PDB file of C-alpha atoms in Angstrom:
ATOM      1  CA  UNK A   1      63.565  73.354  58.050  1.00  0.00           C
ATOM      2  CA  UNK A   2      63.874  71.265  61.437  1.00  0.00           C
ATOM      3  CA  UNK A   3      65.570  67.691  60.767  1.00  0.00           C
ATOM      4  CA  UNK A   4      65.369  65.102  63.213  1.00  0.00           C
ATOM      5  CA  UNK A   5      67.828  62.857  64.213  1.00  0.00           C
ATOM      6  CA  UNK A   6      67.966  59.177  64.682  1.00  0.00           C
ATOM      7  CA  UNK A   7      66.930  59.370  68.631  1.00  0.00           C
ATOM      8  CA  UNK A   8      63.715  61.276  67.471  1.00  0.00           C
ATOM      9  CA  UNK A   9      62.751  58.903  64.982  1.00  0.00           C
ATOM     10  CA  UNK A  10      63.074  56.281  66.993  1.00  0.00           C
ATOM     11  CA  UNK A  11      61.057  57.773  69.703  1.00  0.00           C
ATOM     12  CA  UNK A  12      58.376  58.426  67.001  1.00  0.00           C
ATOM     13  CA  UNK A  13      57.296  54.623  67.467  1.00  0.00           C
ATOM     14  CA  UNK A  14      56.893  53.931  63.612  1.00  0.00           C
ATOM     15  CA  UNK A  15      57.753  50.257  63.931  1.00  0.00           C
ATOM     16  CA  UNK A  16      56.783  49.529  60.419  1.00  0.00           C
ATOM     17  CA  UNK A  17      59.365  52.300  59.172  1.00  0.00           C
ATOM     18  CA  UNK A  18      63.405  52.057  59.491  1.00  0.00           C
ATOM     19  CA  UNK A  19      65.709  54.771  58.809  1.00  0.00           C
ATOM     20  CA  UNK A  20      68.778  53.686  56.301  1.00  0.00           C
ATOM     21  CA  UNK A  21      71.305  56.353  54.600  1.00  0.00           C
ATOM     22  CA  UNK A  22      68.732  59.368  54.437  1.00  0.00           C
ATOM     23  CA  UNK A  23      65.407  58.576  54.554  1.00  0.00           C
ATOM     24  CA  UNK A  24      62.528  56.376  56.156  1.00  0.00           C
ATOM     25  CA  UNK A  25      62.001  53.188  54.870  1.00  0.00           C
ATOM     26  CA  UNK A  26      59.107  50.505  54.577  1.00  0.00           C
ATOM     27  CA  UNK A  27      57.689  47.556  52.754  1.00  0.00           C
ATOM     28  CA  UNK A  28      54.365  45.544  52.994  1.00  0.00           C
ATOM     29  CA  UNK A  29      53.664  42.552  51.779  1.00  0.00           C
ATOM     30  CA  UNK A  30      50.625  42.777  49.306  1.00  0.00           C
ATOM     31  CA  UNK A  31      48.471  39.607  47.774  1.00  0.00           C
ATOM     32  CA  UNK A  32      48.203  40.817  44.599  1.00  0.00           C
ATOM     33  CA  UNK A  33      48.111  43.972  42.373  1.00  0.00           C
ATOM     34  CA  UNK A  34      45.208  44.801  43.165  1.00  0.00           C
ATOM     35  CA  UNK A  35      45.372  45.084  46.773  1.00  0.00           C
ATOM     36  CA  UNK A  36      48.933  46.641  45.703  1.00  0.00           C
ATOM     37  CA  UNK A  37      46.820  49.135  43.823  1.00  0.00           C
ATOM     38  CA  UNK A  38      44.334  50.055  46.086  1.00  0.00           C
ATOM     39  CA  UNK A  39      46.728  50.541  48.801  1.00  0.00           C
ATOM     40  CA  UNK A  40      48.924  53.007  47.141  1.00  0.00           C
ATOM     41  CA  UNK A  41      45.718  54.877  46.020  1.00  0.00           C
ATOM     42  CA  UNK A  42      45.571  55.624  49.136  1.00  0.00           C
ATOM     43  CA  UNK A  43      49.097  56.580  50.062  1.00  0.00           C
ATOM     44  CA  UNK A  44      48.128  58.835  46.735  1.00  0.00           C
ATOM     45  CA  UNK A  45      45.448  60.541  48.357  1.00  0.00           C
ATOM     46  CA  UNK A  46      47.123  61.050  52.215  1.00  0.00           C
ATOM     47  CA  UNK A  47      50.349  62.648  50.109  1.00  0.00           C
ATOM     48  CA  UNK A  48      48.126  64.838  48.131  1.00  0.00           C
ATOM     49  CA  UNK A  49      46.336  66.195  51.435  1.00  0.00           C
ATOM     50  CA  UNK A  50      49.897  66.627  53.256  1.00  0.00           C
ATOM     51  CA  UNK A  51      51.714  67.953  50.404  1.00  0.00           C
ATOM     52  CA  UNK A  52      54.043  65.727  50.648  1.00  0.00           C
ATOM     53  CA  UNK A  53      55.110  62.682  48.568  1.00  0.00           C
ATOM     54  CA  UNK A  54      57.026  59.348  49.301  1.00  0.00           C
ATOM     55  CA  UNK A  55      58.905  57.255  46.773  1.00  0.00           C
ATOM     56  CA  UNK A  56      56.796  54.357  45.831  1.00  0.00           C
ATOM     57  CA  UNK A  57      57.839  51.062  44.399  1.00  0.00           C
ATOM     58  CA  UNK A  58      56.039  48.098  43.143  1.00  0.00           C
ATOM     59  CA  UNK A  59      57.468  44.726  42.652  1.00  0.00           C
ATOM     60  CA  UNK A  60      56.350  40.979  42.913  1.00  0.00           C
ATOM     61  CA  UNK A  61      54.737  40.364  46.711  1.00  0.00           C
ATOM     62  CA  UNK A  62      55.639  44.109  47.942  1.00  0.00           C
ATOM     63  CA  UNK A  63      55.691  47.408  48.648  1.00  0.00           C
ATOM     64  CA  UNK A  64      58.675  49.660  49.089  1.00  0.00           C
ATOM     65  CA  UNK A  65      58.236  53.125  50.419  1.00  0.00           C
ATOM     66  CA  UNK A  66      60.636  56.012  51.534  1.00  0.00           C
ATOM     67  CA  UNK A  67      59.983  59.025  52.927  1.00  0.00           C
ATOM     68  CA  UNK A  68      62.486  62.137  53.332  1.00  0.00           C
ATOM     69  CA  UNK A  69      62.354  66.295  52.550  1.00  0.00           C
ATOM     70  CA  UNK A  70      64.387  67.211  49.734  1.00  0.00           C
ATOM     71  CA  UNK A  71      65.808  70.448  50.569  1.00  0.00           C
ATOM     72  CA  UNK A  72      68.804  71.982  50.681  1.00  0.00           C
ATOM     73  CA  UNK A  73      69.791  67.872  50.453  1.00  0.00           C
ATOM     74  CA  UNK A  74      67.771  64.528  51.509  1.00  0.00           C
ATOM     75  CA  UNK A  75      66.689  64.836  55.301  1.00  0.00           C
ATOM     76  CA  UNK A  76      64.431  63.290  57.963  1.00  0.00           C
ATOM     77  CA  UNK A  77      61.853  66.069  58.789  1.00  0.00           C
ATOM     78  CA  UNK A  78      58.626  66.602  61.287  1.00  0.00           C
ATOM     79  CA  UNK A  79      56.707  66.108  58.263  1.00  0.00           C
ATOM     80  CA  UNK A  80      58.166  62.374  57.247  1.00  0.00           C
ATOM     81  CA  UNK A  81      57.246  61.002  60.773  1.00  0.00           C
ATOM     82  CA  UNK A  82      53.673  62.413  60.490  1.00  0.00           C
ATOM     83  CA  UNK A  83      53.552  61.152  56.575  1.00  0.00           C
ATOM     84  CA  UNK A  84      54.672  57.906  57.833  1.00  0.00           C
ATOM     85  CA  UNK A  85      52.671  57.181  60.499  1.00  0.00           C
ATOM     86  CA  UNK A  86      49.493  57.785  58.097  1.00  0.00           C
ATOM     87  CA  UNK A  87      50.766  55.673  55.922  1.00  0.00           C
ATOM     88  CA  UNK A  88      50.699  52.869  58.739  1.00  0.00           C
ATOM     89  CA  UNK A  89      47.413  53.808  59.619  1.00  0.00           C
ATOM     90  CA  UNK A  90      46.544  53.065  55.663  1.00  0.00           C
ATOM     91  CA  UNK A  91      48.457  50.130  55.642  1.00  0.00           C
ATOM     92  CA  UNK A  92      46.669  48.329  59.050  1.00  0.00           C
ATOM     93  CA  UNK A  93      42.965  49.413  57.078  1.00  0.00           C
ATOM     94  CA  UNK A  94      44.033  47.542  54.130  1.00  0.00           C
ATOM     95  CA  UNK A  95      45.598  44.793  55.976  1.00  0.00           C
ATOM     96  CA  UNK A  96      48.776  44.966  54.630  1.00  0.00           C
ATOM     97  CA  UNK A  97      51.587  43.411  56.555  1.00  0.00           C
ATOM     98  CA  UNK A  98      54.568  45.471  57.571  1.00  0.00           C
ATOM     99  CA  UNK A  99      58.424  43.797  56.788  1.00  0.00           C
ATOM    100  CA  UNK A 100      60.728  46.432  58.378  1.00  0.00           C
ATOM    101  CA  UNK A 101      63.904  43.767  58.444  1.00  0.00           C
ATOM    102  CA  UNK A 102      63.892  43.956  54.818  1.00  0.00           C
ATOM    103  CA  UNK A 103      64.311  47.244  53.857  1.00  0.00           C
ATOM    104  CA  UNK A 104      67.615  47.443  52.279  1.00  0.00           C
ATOM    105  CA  UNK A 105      69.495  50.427  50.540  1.00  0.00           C
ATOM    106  CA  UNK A 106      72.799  49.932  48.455  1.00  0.00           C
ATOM    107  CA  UNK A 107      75.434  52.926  48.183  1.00  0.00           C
ATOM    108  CA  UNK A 108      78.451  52.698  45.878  1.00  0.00           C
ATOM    109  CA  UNK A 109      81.342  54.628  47.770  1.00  0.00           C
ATOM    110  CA  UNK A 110      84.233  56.049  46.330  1.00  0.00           C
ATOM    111  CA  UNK A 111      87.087  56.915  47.607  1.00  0.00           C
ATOM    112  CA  UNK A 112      88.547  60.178  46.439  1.00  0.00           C
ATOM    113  CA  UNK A 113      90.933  63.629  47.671  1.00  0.00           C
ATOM    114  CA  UNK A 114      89.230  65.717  45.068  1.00  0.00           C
ATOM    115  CA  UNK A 115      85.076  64.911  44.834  1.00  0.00           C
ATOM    116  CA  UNK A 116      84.883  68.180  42.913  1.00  0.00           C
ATOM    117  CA  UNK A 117      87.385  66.536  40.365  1.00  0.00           C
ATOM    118  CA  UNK A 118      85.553  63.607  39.984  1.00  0.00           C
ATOM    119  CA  UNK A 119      81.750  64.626  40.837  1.00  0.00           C
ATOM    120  CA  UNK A 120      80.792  65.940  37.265  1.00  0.00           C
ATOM    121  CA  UNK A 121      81.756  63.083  35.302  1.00  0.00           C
ATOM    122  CA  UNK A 122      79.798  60.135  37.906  1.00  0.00           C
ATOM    123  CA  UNK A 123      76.596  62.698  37.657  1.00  0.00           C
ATOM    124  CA  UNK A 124      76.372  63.085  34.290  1.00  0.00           C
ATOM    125  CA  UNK A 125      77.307  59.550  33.429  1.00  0.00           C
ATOM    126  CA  UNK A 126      75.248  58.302  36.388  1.00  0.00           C
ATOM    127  CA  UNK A 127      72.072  60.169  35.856  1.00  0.00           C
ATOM    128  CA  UNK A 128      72.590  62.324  32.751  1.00  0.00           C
ATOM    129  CA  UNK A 129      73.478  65.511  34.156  1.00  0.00           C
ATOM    130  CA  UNK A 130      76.283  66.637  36.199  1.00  0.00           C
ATOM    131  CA  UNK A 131      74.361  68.598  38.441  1.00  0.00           C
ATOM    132  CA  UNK A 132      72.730  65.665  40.487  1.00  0.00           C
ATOM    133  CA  UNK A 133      75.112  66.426  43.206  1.00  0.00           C
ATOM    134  CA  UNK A 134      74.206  67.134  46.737  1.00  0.00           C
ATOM    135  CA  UNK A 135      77.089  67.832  49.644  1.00  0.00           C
ATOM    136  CA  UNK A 136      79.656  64.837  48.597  1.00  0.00           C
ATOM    137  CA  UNK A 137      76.572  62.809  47.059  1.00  0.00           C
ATOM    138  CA  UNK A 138      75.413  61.821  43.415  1.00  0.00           C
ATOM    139  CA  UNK A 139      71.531  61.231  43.950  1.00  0.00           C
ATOM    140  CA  UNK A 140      69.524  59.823  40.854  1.00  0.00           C
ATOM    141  CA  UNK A 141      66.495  61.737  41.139  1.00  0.00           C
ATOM    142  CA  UNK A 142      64.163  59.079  39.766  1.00  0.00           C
ATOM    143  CA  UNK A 143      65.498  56.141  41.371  1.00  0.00           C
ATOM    144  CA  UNK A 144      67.539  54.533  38.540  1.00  0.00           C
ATOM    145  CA  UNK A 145      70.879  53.985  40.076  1.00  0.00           C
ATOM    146  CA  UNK A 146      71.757  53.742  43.569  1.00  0.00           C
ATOM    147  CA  UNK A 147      73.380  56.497  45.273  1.00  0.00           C
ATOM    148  CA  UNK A 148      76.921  57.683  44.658  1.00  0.00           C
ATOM    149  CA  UNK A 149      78.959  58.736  47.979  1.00  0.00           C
ATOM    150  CA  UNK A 150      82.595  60.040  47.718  1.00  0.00           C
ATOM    151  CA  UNK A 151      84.577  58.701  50.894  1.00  0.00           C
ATOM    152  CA  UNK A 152      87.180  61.713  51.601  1.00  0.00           C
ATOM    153  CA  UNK A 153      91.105  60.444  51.843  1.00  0.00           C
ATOM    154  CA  UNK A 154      94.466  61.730  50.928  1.00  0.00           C
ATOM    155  CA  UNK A 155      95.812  61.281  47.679  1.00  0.00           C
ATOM    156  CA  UNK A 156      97.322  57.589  46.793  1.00  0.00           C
ATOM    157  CA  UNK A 157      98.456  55.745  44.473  1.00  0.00           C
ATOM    158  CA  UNK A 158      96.592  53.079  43.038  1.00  0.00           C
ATOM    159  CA  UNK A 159      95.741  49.853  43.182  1.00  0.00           C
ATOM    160  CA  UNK A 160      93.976  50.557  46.473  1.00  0.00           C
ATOM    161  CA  UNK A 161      90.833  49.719  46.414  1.00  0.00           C
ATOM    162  CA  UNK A 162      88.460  53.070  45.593  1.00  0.00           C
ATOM    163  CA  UNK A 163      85.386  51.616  45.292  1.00  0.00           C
ATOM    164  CA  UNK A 164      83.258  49.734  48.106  1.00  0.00           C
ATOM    165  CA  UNK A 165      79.718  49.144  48.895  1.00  0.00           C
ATOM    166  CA  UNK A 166      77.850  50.648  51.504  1.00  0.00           C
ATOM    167  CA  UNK A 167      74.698  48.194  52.300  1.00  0.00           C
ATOM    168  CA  UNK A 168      72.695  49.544  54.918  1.00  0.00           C
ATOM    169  CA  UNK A 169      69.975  47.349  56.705  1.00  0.00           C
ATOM    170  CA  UNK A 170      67.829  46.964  60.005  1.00  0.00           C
ATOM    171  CA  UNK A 171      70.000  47.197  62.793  1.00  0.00           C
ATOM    172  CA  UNK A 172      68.283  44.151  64.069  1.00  0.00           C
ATOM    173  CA  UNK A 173      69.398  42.236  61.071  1.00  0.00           C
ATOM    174  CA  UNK A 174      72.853  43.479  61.104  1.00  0.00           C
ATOM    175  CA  UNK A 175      74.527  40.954  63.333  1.00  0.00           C
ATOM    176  CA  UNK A 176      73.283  37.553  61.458  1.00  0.00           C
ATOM    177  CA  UNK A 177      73.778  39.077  57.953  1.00  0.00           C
ATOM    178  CA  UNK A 178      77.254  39.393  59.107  1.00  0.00           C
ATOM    179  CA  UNK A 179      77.545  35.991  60.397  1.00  0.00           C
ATOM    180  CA  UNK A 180      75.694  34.925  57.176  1.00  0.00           C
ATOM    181  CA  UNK A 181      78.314  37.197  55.279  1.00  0.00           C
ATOM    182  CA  UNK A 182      81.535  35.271  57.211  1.00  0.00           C
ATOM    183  CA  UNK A 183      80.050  32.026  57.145  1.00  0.00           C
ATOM    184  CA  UNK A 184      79.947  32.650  53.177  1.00  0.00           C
ATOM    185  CA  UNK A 185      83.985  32.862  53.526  1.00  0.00           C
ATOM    186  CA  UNK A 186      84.149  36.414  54.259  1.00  0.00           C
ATOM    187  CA  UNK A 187      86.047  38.303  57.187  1.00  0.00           C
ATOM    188  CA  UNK A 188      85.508  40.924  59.569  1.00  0.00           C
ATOM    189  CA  UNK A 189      88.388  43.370  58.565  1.00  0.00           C
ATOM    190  CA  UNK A 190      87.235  46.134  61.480  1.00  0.00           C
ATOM    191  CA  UNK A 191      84.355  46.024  63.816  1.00  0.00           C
ATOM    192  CA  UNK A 192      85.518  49.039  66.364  1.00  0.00           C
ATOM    193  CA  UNK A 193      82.617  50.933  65.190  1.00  0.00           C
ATOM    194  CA  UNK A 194      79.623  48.328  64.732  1.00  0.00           C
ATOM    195  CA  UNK A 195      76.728  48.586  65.047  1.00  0.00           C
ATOM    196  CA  UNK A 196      77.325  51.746  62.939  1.00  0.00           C
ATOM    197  CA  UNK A 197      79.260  49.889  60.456  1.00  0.00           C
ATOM    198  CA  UNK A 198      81.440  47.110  59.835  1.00  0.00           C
ATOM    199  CA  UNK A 199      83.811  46.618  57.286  1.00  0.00           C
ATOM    200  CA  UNK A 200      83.919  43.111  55.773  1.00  0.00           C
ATOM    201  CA  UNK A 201      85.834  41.315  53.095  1.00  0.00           C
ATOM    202  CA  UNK A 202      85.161  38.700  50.536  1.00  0.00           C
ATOM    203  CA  UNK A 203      87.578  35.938  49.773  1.00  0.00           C
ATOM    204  CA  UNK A 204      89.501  38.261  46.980  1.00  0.00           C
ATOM    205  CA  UNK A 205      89.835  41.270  49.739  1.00  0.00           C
ATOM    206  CA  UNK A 206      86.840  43.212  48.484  1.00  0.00           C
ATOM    207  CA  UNK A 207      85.558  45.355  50.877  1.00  0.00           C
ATOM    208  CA  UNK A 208      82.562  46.127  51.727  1.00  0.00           C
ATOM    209  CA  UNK A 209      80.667  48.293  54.396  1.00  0.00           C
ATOM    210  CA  UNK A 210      77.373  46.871  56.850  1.00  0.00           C
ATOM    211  CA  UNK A 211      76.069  50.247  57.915  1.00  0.00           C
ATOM    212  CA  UNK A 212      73.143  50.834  60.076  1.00  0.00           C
ATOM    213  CA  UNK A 213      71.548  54.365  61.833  1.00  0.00           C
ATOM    214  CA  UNK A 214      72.590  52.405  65.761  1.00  0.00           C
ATOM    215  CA  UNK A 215      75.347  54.368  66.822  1.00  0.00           C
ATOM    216  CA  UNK A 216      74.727  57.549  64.981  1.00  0.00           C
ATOM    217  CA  UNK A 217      73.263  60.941  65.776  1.00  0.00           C
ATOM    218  CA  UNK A 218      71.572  62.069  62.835  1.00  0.00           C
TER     219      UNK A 218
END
């Protein structure tokens, strides 16, 4: 299996498409159901013929679509560019609008010395089996429940915060959601590796994390 990395994917020119934690994301806007309909028909068919199936979801206005090979974990492969860029194609014939800035992906993060410890019991209660575990991941395969990542550390005591949010976005967005985010009464706890990620805080101390693929490899 050849994986690409972020520089690749890029360089694939699939402006309608944005890579977030693992895979290729998309969303059109869609008039109604039935365009909706017709439209992922034919997402339906171009899978089929490749082999090769995205995630598909359906809400009020839009389409959301990701695209990545599950194998041996969740990765951005040959295939997923040329899957994607037919999927542009279909989505130009139907006249479907793309909204890259909006694709959005929410990981809970936990941070743990022993994911092996803990792993088990956030699978099973998670997604109903403790086996739903890939690398230092808990992946709903259906889509249920965002994605469960466990942040390596030491051991601590508590009450440090363990839990944070990972939201990862367009890096073109990233810089105004920030400002949005601050603006809201939040602060800027550590920058040094933006665009990558910043770590922010809410008014309480929360943290969370603004993550994008600018900055990274793969």
């Amino acid at each position: 299996m050849d994986t690409v990395d972020n520089a690749q994917i890029r360089a694939a020119g699939l402006d309608d498409w944005r890579k977030l934690a693992q895979a290729l994301h998309a969303r059109y806007a869609v008039p109604d159901y039935a365009a909706a309909a017709k439209f992922i028909a034919a997402v339906a068919d171009a899978a089929e013929s490749a082999n090769h199936h995205p995630d598909v979801r359906l809400t009020y206005g839009v389409v959301d679509l990701s695209l990545c090979t599950h194998e041996a974990g969740l990765w951005v492969t040959q295939k997923d560019l040329d899957l994607a860029g037919e999927i542009s194609r279909i989505a130009a014939e139907h006249g479907l609008a793309a909204r890259p800035l909006e694709v959005t992906q929410l990981e809970v993060a936990l941070d743990t010395a022993d994911d092996d410890r803990v792993g088990p019991f956030w699978s099973a209660l998670l997604t109903g089996s403790p086996d739903n575990r890939i690398h230092d991941s808990v992946f709903d395969p259906t889509g249920r429940v965002p994605s469960l990542w466990f942040q390596g550390t030491d051991e601590h005591e508590t009450p440090r915060q363990r839990w944070h949010f990972d939201l990862w976005i367009a890096p073109e967005v990233a810089s105004d959601r920030i400002a949005a985010a601050v603006a809201a009464g939040g602060t800027v706890i550590d920058d040094e590796e933006a665009p990558a990620f910043t770590v922010l805080a809410d008014p309480d101390g929360n943290r969370v994390c603004v993550c994008t693929t600018s900055g990274r490899e793969g």
